[in-house]
Short mmCIF file of C-alpha atoms and ligand atoms in Angstrom, two decimals:
data_model
loop_
_atom_site.label_atom_id
_atom_site.label_comp_id
_atom_site.label_asym_id
_atom_site.label_seq_id
_atom_site.Cartn_x
_atom_site.Cartn_y
_atom_site.Cartn_z
CA MET A 181 16.47 118.80 73.96
CA LYS A 182 13.15 118.00 75.70
CA LYS A 183 10.00 118.70 73.72
CA THR A 184 6.65 119.93 74.98
CA ILE A 185 3.71 119.17 72.71
CA LEU A 186 0.54 121.25 72.80
CA LYS A 187 -2.00 118.69 71.57
CA ASN A 188 -5.56 118.57 70.26
CA ALA A 189 -6.13 122.33 70.08
CA LYS A 190 -6.92 124.50 67.07
CA LEU A 191 -3.89 126.56 66.02
CA PHE A 192 -3.99 130.01 64.42
CA TYR A 193 -1.89 129.43 61.34
CA ASP A 194 -1.93 131.16 57.95
CA ASN A 195 -4.85 133.39 59.03
CA ASP A 196 -7.07 130.49 60.06
CA LEU A 197 -7.65 128.00 62.83
CA ILE A 198 -6.33 124.55 61.90
CA LYS A 199 -6.32 121.28 63.78
CA ALA A 200 -2.67 120.51 64.53
CA ASP A 201 -0.22 119.92 67.38
CA LEU A 202 2.61 122.32 68.19
CA ALA A 203 6.03 121.30 69.50
CA ILE A 204 8.15 123.55 71.70
CA ALA A 205 11.87 122.80 72.03
CA GLY A 206 13.74 125.15 74.36
CA GLU A 207 12.73 128.70 73.52
CA THR A 208 11.34 128.05 70.06
CA ILE A 209 8.46 126.49 68.20
CA SER A 210 10.13 123.48 66.62
CA GLN A 211 7.29 121.90 64.66
CA ILE A 212 3.65 122.05 63.73
CA GLY A 213 1.92 118.88 62.55
CA LEU A 214 -0.42 116.02 63.30
CA ASN A 215 0.18 113.43 66.04
CA LEU A 216 3.44 114.95 67.29
CA LYS A 217 5.20 113.12 70.13
CA GLY A 218 7.25 114.63 72.95
CA ASP A 219 8.41 114.38 76.55
CA ASN A 220 5.59 116.48 77.96
CA GLU A 221 2.25 116.36 76.22
CA VAL A 222 -0.46 118.87 77.14
CA ASP A 223 -4.02 118.01 76.10
CA LEU A 224 -5.78 121.22 75.02
CA THR A 225 -8.97 119.79 73.56
CA GLY A 226 -11.46 122.59 72.83
CA CYS A 227 -8.85 125.36 73.13
CA TRP A 228 -7.19 127.68 70.63
CA VAL A 229 -3.42 128.11 70.44
CA LEU A 230 -2.57 131.65 69.37
CA PRO A 231 0.65 133.66 69.03
CA GLY A 232 1.47 135.61 72.21
CA ALA A 233 -0.16 139.02 71.96
CA ILE A 234 1.84 142.23 71.57
CA ASP A 235 0.72 145.37 73.37
CA ALA A 236 2.42 148.06 71.30
CA HIS A 237 1.47 150.94 73.63
CA VAL A 238 1.91 150.83 77.41
CA HIS A 239 3.05 153.32 80.04
CA PHE A 240 4.58 151.60 83.06
CA SER A 241 5.69 153.91 85.91
CA LEU A 242 4.76 157.01 83.92
CA PRO A 243 4.79 160.30 85.87
CA PHE A 244 1.58 162.22 85.12
CA ALA A 245 0.05 165.21 86.98
CA GLY A 246 2.13 164.60 90.10
CA ARG A 247 1.34 160.87 90.22
CA VAL A 248 3.03 157.84 88.68
CA SER A 249 1.07 155.22 86.73
CA ALA A 250 0.35 152.35 89.08
CA ASP A 251 1.93 149.45 87.20
CA ASP A 252 5.70 149.19 87.17
CA PHE A 253 7.55 146.93 84.75
CA PHE A 254 6.96 143.89 86.97
CA THR A 255 3.29 144.28 87.89
CA GLY A 256 2.61 145.45 84.34
CA SER A 257 4.32 142.32 82.97
CA CYS A 258 2.26 140.07 85.28
CA ALA A 259 -0.98 141.74 84.22
CA ALA A 260 0.02 141.49 80.56
CA ALA A 261 0.97 137.81 80.86
CA ALA A 262 -2.36 137.04 82.55
CA GLY A 263 -4.05 138.55 79.51
CA GLY A 264 -1.98 136.57 76.99
CA VAL A 265 0.45 139.40 76.18
CA THR A 266 4.07 138.28 75.79
CA THR A 267 5.63 141.48 74.41
CA PHE A 268 4.97 145.11 75.29
CA ILE A 269 6.33 148.36 73.90
CA ASP A 270 6.74 151.15 76.44
CA PHE A 271 8.09 154.68 75.92
CA THR A 272 11.08 156.75 76.92
CA ALA A 273 10.54 160.30 78.19
CA GLN A 274 12.82 163.19 77.25
CA LYS A 275 12.73 165.66 80.14
CA ASN A 276 14.91 168.46 78.79
CA ASP A 277 17.23 168.19 75.83
CA GLU A 278 18.99 164.90 76.52
CA GLY A 279 20.04 162.81 73.53
CA LEU A 280 17.95 159.82 72.52
CA ILE A 281 20.56 157.17 73.32
CA GLU A 282 21.01 158.39 76.88
CA ILE A 283 17.27 158.28 77.58
CA VAL A 284 16.85 154.86 76.01
CA ASN A 285 19.70 153.41 78.06
CA ASN A 286 18.19 154.85 81.23
CA ARG A 287 14.78 153.39 80.47
CA ILE A 288 16.25 149.95 79.69
CA SER A 289 18.12 150.05 83.03
CA GLN A 290 14.80 150.76 84.73
CA ALA A 291 12.87 148.09 82.81
CA GLN A 292 15.29 145.17 82.66
CA PRO A 293 15.42 144.13 86.34
CA ASP A 294 11.61 143.97 86.48
CA ALA A 295 10.35 142.99 83.03
CA ALA A 296 8.88 139.49 83.10
CA ILE A 297 7.87 139.41 79.43
CA ASP A 298 9.75 140.63 76.36
CA TYR A 299 9.72 144.30 75.52
CA SER A 300 10.81 147.18 73.37
CA LEU A 301 10.58 150.96 73.55
CA HIS A 302 9.41 153.86 71.43
CA ALA A 303 11.50 157.01 71.98
CA CYS A 304 9.49 160.17 72.75
CA ILE A 305 10.73 163.54 71.55
CA LYS A 306 9.97 166.61 73.61
CA ASN A 307 12.74 168.92 72.39
CA PHE A 308 13.85 168.37 68.83
CA SER A 309 17.45 169.40 68.21
CA LYS A 310 20.51 168.61 66.08
CA LYS A 311 21.66 166.30 68.89
CA VAL A 312 18.38 164.35 68.71
CA GLU A 313 18.65 164.11 64.93
CA ASN A 314 22.27 162.96 65.13
CA ASP A 315 21.26 160.18 67.53
CA MET A 316 18.71 158.70 65.14
CA PRO A 317 21.03 156.34 63.20
CA GLU A 318 22.45 154.89 66.42
CA LEU A 319 18.96 154.59 67.88
CA CYS A 320 17.95 152.42 64.91
CA LYS A 321 21.12 150.33 65.25
CA SER A 322 20.23 149.72 68.89
CA GLY A 323 16.91 148.22 67.74
CA ILE A 324 14.54 151.14 68.25
CA ASN A 325 13.13 152.51 65.00
CA SER A 326 10.06 154.40 66.20
CA LEU A 327 9.74 157.90 67.62
CA LYS A 328 6.70 159.42 69.27
CA ILE A 329 5.60 163.03 69.19
CA PHE A 330 2.61 164.90 70.62
CA MET A 331 0.43 167.38 68.75
CA ALA A 332 -1.10 168.42 72.12
CA TYR A 333 -0.04 168.85 75.78
CA SER A 334 1.40 172.37 75.50
CA LYS A 335 1.19 172.87 79.29
CA THR A 336 3.86 170.22 79.85
CA LYS A 337 5.74 171.50 76.78
CA MET A 338 5.34 168.15 75.02
CA MET A 339 3.48 169.63 72.05
CA GLN A 340 5.38 170.01 68.76
CA ASN A 341 4.60 172.98 66.56
CA ASP A 342 4.08 172.38 62.85
CA ALA A 343 7.58 173.55 61.91
CA HIS A 344 9.18 170.97 64.19
CA LEU A 345 6.69 168.36 63.12
CA TYR A 346 7.70 168.80 59.48
CA GLN A 347 11.40 168.73 60.34
CA ILE A 348 11.02 165.60 62.52
CA MET A 349 9.11 163.84 59.75
CA LYS A 350 11.87 164.58 57.23
CA SER A 351 14.49 163.23 59.67
CA CYS A 352 12.38 160.09 60.16
CA VAL A 353 12.35 159.50 56.40
CA LYS A 354 16.14 159.96 56.23
CA ASN A 355 16.63 157.41 59.01
CA ASN A 356 13.84 154.93 58.12
CA ILE A 357 12.02 155.62 61.37
CA THR A 358 8.26 155.25 61.99
CA LEU A 359 6.64 158.27 63.62
CA LEU A 360 4.01 157.62 66.30
CA VAL A 361 1.67 160.53 66.69
CA HIS A 362 -0.58 161.57 69.56
CA ALA A 363 -3.01 163.43 67.33
CA GLU A 364 -5.03 166.14 69.07
CA ASN A 365 -4.98 169.80 68.05
CA GLY A 366 -3.31 171.32 71.12
CA THR A 367 -3.90 174.95 70.14
CA ILE A 368 -7.66 174.49 69.87
CA ILE A 369 -7.66 172.56 73.15
CA ASP A 370 -5.70 175.36 74.88
CA ASN A 371 -8.17 177.92 73.62
CA LEU A 372 -11.22 175.87 74.69
CA GLU A 373 -9.66 175.39 78.11
CA LYS A 374 -9.66 179.18 78.53
CA CYS A 375 -13.46 179.14 78.04
CA HIS A 376 -14.21 176.48 80.68
CA LYS A 377 -13.63 176.30 84.40
CA LEU A 378 -12.13 172.78 84.13
CA ASP A 379 -13.75 171.97 87.46
CA CYS A 380 -15.93 169.08 86.31
CA ILE A 381 -15.32 165.93 84.30
CA GLU A 382 -17.82 167.03 81.63
CA ASP A 383 -15.27 169.69 80.63
CA LEU A 384 -12.88 166.99 79.41
CA SER A 385 -15.04 166.25 76.34
CA LYS A 386 -15.91 169.93 75.91
CA THR A 387 -12.26 170.97 75.73
CA ARG A 388 -11.07 167.95 73.72
CA PRO A 389 -13.93 167.47 71.24
CA GLU A 390 -13.69 164.97 68.42
CA LEU A 391 -12.80 167.69 65.91
CA THR A 392 -9.46 168.25 67.67
CA GLU A 393 -8.50 164.65 66.91
CA VAL A 394 -9.90 164.69 63.39
CA GLU A 395 -8.10 167.93 62.46
CA ALA A 396 -4.79 166.70 63.87
CA ILE A 397 -5.02 163.41 61.95
CA ASN A 398 -5.96 165.31 58.81
CA ARG A 399 -2.87 167.52 59.22
CA ILE A 400 -0.48 164.66 60.00
CA GLY A 401 -1.94 162.69 57.08
CA PHE A 402 -1.22 165.58 54.73
CA LEU A 403 2.32 165.96 56.06
CA ALA A 404 2.83 162.19 55.79
CA LEU A 405 1.93 162.41 52.10
CA GLN A 406 4.19 165.41 51.50
CA THR A 407 7.22 164.02 53.35
CA GLY A 408 6.85 160.26 52.73
CA CYS A 409 7.15 159.69 56.49
CA ARG A 410 5.64 156.46 57.83
CA VAL A 411 3.03 157.52 60.41
CA TYR A 412 1.28 155.43 63.05
CA VAL A 413 -1.50 157.31 64.86
CA VAL A 414 -1.80 156.14 68.46
CA HIS A 415 -5.05 155.76 70.43
CA VAL A 416 -7.53 156.71 67.67
CA SER A 417 -10.73 157.46 69.60
CA SER A 418 -13.22 158.39 66.89
CA ALA A 419 -14.57 156.84 63.72
CA ALA A 420 -14.07 160.20 61.99
CA GLY A 421 -10.39 160.10 62.99
CA ALA A 422 -10.04 156.62 61.51
CA GLU A 423 -11.69 157.91 58.32
CA GLU A 424 -9.01 160.62 58.05
CA ILE A 425 -6.36 157.90 58.16
CA ARG A 426 -8.17 155.96 55.44
CA HIS A 427 -8.43 159.03 53.23
CA ALA A 428 -4.77 159.97 53.67
CA ALA A 429 -3.75 156.41 52.88
CA LEU A 430 -5.95 156.36 49.77
CA ARG A 431 -4.15 159.51 48.61
CA GLY A 432 -0.86 157.63 49.00
CA ALA A 433 0.36 158.50 52.49
CA LYS A 434 2.09 155.76 54.44
CA ILE A 435 -0.19 155.91 57.43
CA THR A 436 -2.03 153.57 59.76
CA GLY A 437 -3.00 153.52 63.40
CA GLU A 438 -4.27 151.78 66.47
CA THR A 439 -7.39 152.00 68.54
CA CYS A 440 -7.72 150.84 72.16
CA PRO A 441 -10.25 148.81 74.19
CA GLN A 442 -11.54 151.96 75.94
CA TYR A 443 -12.67 153.39 72.58
CA LEU A 444 -14.21 150.05 71.54
CA TYR A 445 -16.15 149.38 74.73
CA LEU A 446 -16.66 152.63 76.69
CA ASP A 447 -18.50 155.81 75.84
CA ASN A 448 -18.90 159.33 77.16
CA SER A 449 -22.01 158.52 79.18
CA LYS A 450 -19.41 157.48 81.80
CA LEU A 451 -17.89 160.97 81.90
CA VAL A 452 -20.26 162.38 84.50
CA SER A 453 -19.94 163.17 88.20
CA PRO A 454 -19.22 161.72 90.68
CA GLU A 455 -17.18 158.80 89.21
CA GLY A 456 -16.51 160.09 85.70
CA HIS A 457 -12.93 161.11 86.46
CA LEU A 458 -12.10 157.39 86.89
CA TYR A 459 -12.71 157.06 83.13
CA SER A 460 -10.46 159.95 82.10
CA CYS A 461 -7.94 159.58 79.33
CA CYS A 462 -6.72 161.67 76.40
CA PRO A 463 -8.27 161.65 73.89
CA PRO A 464 -11.46 161.12 75.90
CA ILE A 465 -13.92 158.29 75.34
CA ARG A 466 -16.53 159.38 72.77
CA GLU A 467 -20.17 159.00 71.75
CA LYS A 468 -21.32 155.36 71.78
CA SER A 469 -21.72 155.15 68.00
CA ASN A 470 -17.92 155.19 67.72
CA ASN A 471 -17.52 151.78 69.42
CA ILE A 472 -18.81 149.66 66.56
CA LYS A 473 -17.42 151.95 63.84
CA LEU A 474 -13.94 151.69 65.31
CA PHE A 475 -14.21 147.89 65.27
CA VAL A 476 -15.14 148.13 61.60
CA SER A 477 -12.11 150.39 61.01
CA LEU A 478 -9.93 147.47 62.07
CA GLU A 479 -10.89 145.91 58.72
CA GLN A 480 -9.69 149.09 56.98
CA ALA A 481 -7.32 151.85 58.08
CA LEU A 482 -6.54 150.78 61.63
CA LYS A 483 -4.33 147.73 61.83
CA VAL A 484 -3.69 147.40 65.55
CA VAL A 485 -5.42 147.21 68.90
CA ALA A 486 -3.07 148.37 71.65
CA THR A 487 -4.02 149.63 75.08
CA ASP A 488 -2.29 152.87 76.08
CA HIS A 489 -2.21 151.03 79.43
CA CYS A 490 -1.69 153.82 81.96
CA PRO A 491 -3.50 152.83 85.14
CA PHE A 492 -3.98 154.97 88.20
CA THR A 493 -5.49 154.01 91.52
CA LYS A 494 -8.74 155.53 92.73
CA GLU A 495 -6.67 157.54 95.17
CA ASP A 496 -4.51 158.87 92.32
CA LYS A 497 -7.55 159.84 90.29
CA ASN A 498 -9.40 161.23 93.32
CA SER A 499 -6.48 163.56 94.00
CA TRP A 500 -7.62 165.78 91.11
CA GLY A 501 -9.63 168.02 93.49
CA ASN A 502 -12.12 168.97 90.77
CA ASN A 503 -9.41 170.49 88.62
CA LEU A 504 -8.78 168.83 85.26
CA ASN A 505 -5.23 170.19 85.28
CA ASN A 506 -4.48 167.89 88.22
CA LEU A 507 -6.14 164.76 86.87
CA PRO A 508 -3.76 161.93 85.91
CA MET A 509 -5.02 160.76 82.53
CA GLY A 510 -5.06 157.14 81.46
CA LEU A 511 -6.76 153.78 81.91
CA PRO A 512 -5.69 150.19 82.45
CA GLY A 513 -6.04 147.78 79.54
CA THR A 514 -3.25 145.32 78.86
CA GLU A 515 -4.75 142.47 80.92
CA THR A 516 -8.04 142.44 79.02
CA MET A 517 -6.90 143.53 75.53
CA LEU A 518 -6.75 140.11 73.85
CA LEU A 519 -10.09 139.02 75.32
CA GLN A 520 -11.79 142.27 74.33
CA THR A 521 -10.34 142.20 70.82
CA LEU A 522 -11.41 138.59 70.25
CA ASN A 523 -14.89 139.59 71.39
CA GLY A 524 -15.04 141.84 68.33
CA TYR A 525 -15.10 138.54 66.42
CA PHE A 526 -17.47 136.72 68.78
CA SER A 527 -19.94 139.60 68.49
CA LYS A 528 -19.62 139.46 64.67
CA LYS A 529 -18.11 142.93 64.24
CA ILE A 530 -14.81 141.78 62.71
CA LYS A 531 -13.32 138.67 61.15
CA LEU A 532 -11.42 136.20 63.32
CA LYS A 533 -8.16 136.86 61.44
CA THR A 534 -8.61 140.61 61.91
CA ALA A 535 -9.11 140.22 65.65
CA ILE A 536 -6.07 137.98 66.11
CA ASN A 537 -3.76 139.77 63.68
CA SER A 538 -4.49 143.19 65.18
CA VAL A 539 -2.83 142.13 68.44
CA THR A 540 -0.18 139.76 67.03
CA LYS A 541 1.08 139.74 63.44
CA ASN A 542 0.19 143.35 62.59
CA PRO A 543 2.01 145.10 65.47
CA ALA A 544 4.91 142.66 64.94
CA LYS A 545 5.15 143.63 61.26
CA ILE A 546 4.60 147.34 61.80
CA PHE A 547 7.26 147.52 64.51
CA GLY A 548 9.85 145.20 62.94
CA MET A 549 9.52 142.10 65.13
CA TYR A 550 7.92 139.68 62.67
CA PRO A 551 8.13 136.65 62.53
CA GLN A 552 10.14 136.35 65.78
CA LYS A 553 7.06 137.74 67.51
CA GLY A 554 3.42 137.58 66.43
CA SER A 555 3.50 134.21 64.64
CA LEU A 556 3.42 130.47 65.30
CA LEU A 557 5.96 129.72 62.56
CA PRO A 558 8.47 126.97 63.34
CA GLY A 559 11.84 128.47 64.28
CA THR A 560 10.34 131.53 65.98
CA ASP A 561 9.99 132.41 69.67
CA ALA A 562 7.57 130.08 71.45
CA ASP A 563 5.39 132.96 72.70
CA ILE A 564 2.00 131.31 72.90
CA VAL A 565 -1.45 131.85 74.41
CA VAL A 566 -3.87 129.05 75.09
CA PHE A 567 -7.38 130.47 74.86
CA ASP A 568 -10.64 128.69 75.68
CA PRO A 569 -13.31 130.11 73.34
CA ASN A 570 -16.11 128.26 75.16
CA ALA A 571 -15.48 129.74 78.61
CA THR A 572 -16.57 133.20 79.74
CA THR A 573 -14.76 135.89 81.69
CA THR A 574 -16.55 138.42 83.84
CA ILE A 575 -14.23 141.29 84.64
CA ASP A 576 -13.73 141.73 88.36
CA VAL A 577 -10.89 143.85 89.65
CA LYS A 578 -10.41 141.32 92.48
CA ASN A 579 -9.21 138.77 89.93
CA LEU A 580 -6.97 141.07 87.93
CA ASN A 581 -3.20 141.24 88.31
CA MET A 582 -2.76 144.92 87.46
CA ASN A 583 -1.77 147.17 90.34
CA THR A 584 -4.89 149.26 90.57
CA ASP A 585 -8.11 149.01 92.53
CA TYR A 586 -10.76 149.49 89.88
CA SER A 587 -11.45 148.41 86.33
CA PRO A 588 -13.39 150.54 83.86
CA TYR A 589 -14.80 147.22 82.60
CA GLN A 590 -15.97 145.95 86.01
CA SER A 591 -18.77 143.35 85.68
CA MET A 592 -18.65 143.23 81.87
CA THR A 593 -18.80 139.66 80.58
CA PHE A 594 -16.75 138.50 77.61
CA LYS A 595 -16.70 135.22 75.74
CA GLY A 596 -13.53 133.18 76.21
CA LYS A 597 -10.71 132.96 78.73
CA VAL A 598 -6.91 133.01 78.71
CA ILE A 599 -5.87 129.61 80.07
CA MET A 600 -2.07 129.63 79.69
CA THR A 601 0.68 131.92 78.47
CA PHE A 602 4.13 130.80 77.33
CA LEU A 603 7.09 133.15 76.93
CA ARG A 604 9.87 131.69 74.80
CA GLY A 605 8.76 128.17 75.72
CA LYS A 606 8.29 128.80 79.44
CA ASN A 607 4.84 128.63 80.96
CA ILE A 608 4.59 132.00 82.74
CA TYR A 609 0.85 132.11 83.46
CA SER A 610 -1.81 129.54 84.04
CA HIS A 611 -5.42 130.20 84.86
CA SER A 612 -5.24 127.84 87.85
CA LYS A 613 -1.89 128.99 89.31
CA GLY A 614 -1.76 132.64 88.25
CA PHE A 615 1.53 134.28 87.27
CA ILE A 616 4.39 131.75 87.44
CA GLY A 617 7.06 133.63 85.49
CA LYS A 618 10.06 135.48 86.90
CA LYS A 619 11.02 139.10 87.36
CA GLY A 620 13.84 140.20 85.06
CA THR A 621 13.51 137.37 82.54
CA GLY A 622 11.88 139.58 79.90
CA ARG A 623 14.27 140.42 77.06
CA PHE A 624 14.77 143.68 75.23
CA ILE A 625 13.89 142.91 71.60
CA LYS A 626 16.06 144.61 69.01
CA ARG A 627 13.63 145.57 66.29
CA LYS A 628 14.45 145.46 62.57
CA ALA A 629 13.26 147.68 59.74
CA PRO A 630 9.49 147.27 59.55
CA SER A 631 7.48 145.83 56.75
CA GLU A 632 5.61 148.66 55.01
CA GLU A 633 2.73 146.57 53.64
CA LEU A 634 0.38 147.55 56.47
CA PHE A 635 0.90 151.26 55.89
CA TYR A 636 -1.51 151.75 53.02
CA GLY A 637 0.69 153.89 50.76
O1 URP B 104 -4.56 159.57 78.80
C1 URP B 104 -3.58 159.00 78.33
N1 URP B 104 -3.63 158.56 77.12
N2 URP B 104 -2.46 158.86 79.09
C2 URP B 104 -1.23 158.35 78.66
C3 URP B 104 -0.39 159.34 77.89
C4 URP B 104 -0.73 159.43 76.43
O2 URP B 104 -1.10 160.48 75.96
O3 URP B 104 -0.62 158.44 75.71
ZN1 ZN B 105 -0.93 159.82 73.80
ZN1 ZN B 106 0.01 156.60 75.52
#
């Protein structure tokens, strides 16, 4: 078998950068060592060789407020690959009371022809029933061992009440499933929405204040402790929310969570007319002081950066007609996630290993894909990013692969640049040629039981 050698770079290995070459044979990393020889040798002097990033939270082709998120599984894959992401985890949507297996099979049929990087799914529960519970063992056997529930969104009937929440958590424990939680107190939000006209973007923060997130995380943390359910809080937007996770974990709950680039780099000064609706997501972006504190939380309770990538075009967002009920919520992120996370290290907010692990090893371990994904260990998938730490990237929507026409990070400059991305040994992106992978070559990854070490308890 022909060997490609990535030479003269620094490799992220055993939580540090080391000087070594890396050999790729077929789809796997075959060797790491000094002065390796092969058929095709690539000189990467000055670059870093990192494990392909994992975006554990994306929404491709998601229907929301009468629109559909702008990236499908192909354009989303291209954008991800250009940002050094080689695996994404999307979601299924239960519309009525279908069983979990049926919905998963439908979503895989939708994803597989288009996916150009590897992928998995989390299964969302809207209506909890005996049928859903009975499907859980088979769901795990099929390689999906994470469910997602919402503590808000009552208008679309996605919100779980506390009784169902408790029941779902007990079923998760029985079936060794991790529960992903969208933590916002939906009842308080509903009540606040009655007190506001919802005709301006400023009402988004007024009706979804920080306390709604903090209370919901506090409640789910308590229930996690009582039930023993493994909980992963998605899109943590506030430092106070991250603190609730830390406290619950200190008490013995198995709980961790993710934050997203929008909460690390944006703040609510953007949420003003006339363009503020282009920055809308739930939970909303917060006071600026949260940015740095959330980075610091990545050294503590939060173990992952993922994106909640849910892009809409300006036209989609503009269709809201000054009514928050009609505003499709969500922001793009997957293409800039790795760069933005590494900049937490370059700007001295977090350690290098924290930055890299939070988008590679940690999501791989938490979601049962390690070491196949998220590592550079010999014998594992050759999912690799070549990153130039000495270059700079200025975000310009014109140069991005995602299928939308604005970036919330437009004109921001970050240190470093993604130079090449390899998926299972194949070069699928290069900075000079753009996306060079193929539609449909992404593989559904059957996930195994996760490692619990990153849930504090
Ligand atoms: O605003 C967001 N986050 N849109 C995507 C759906 C969700 O709640 O994750
Ligand atoms: Zn959510
Ligand atoms: Zn989401």
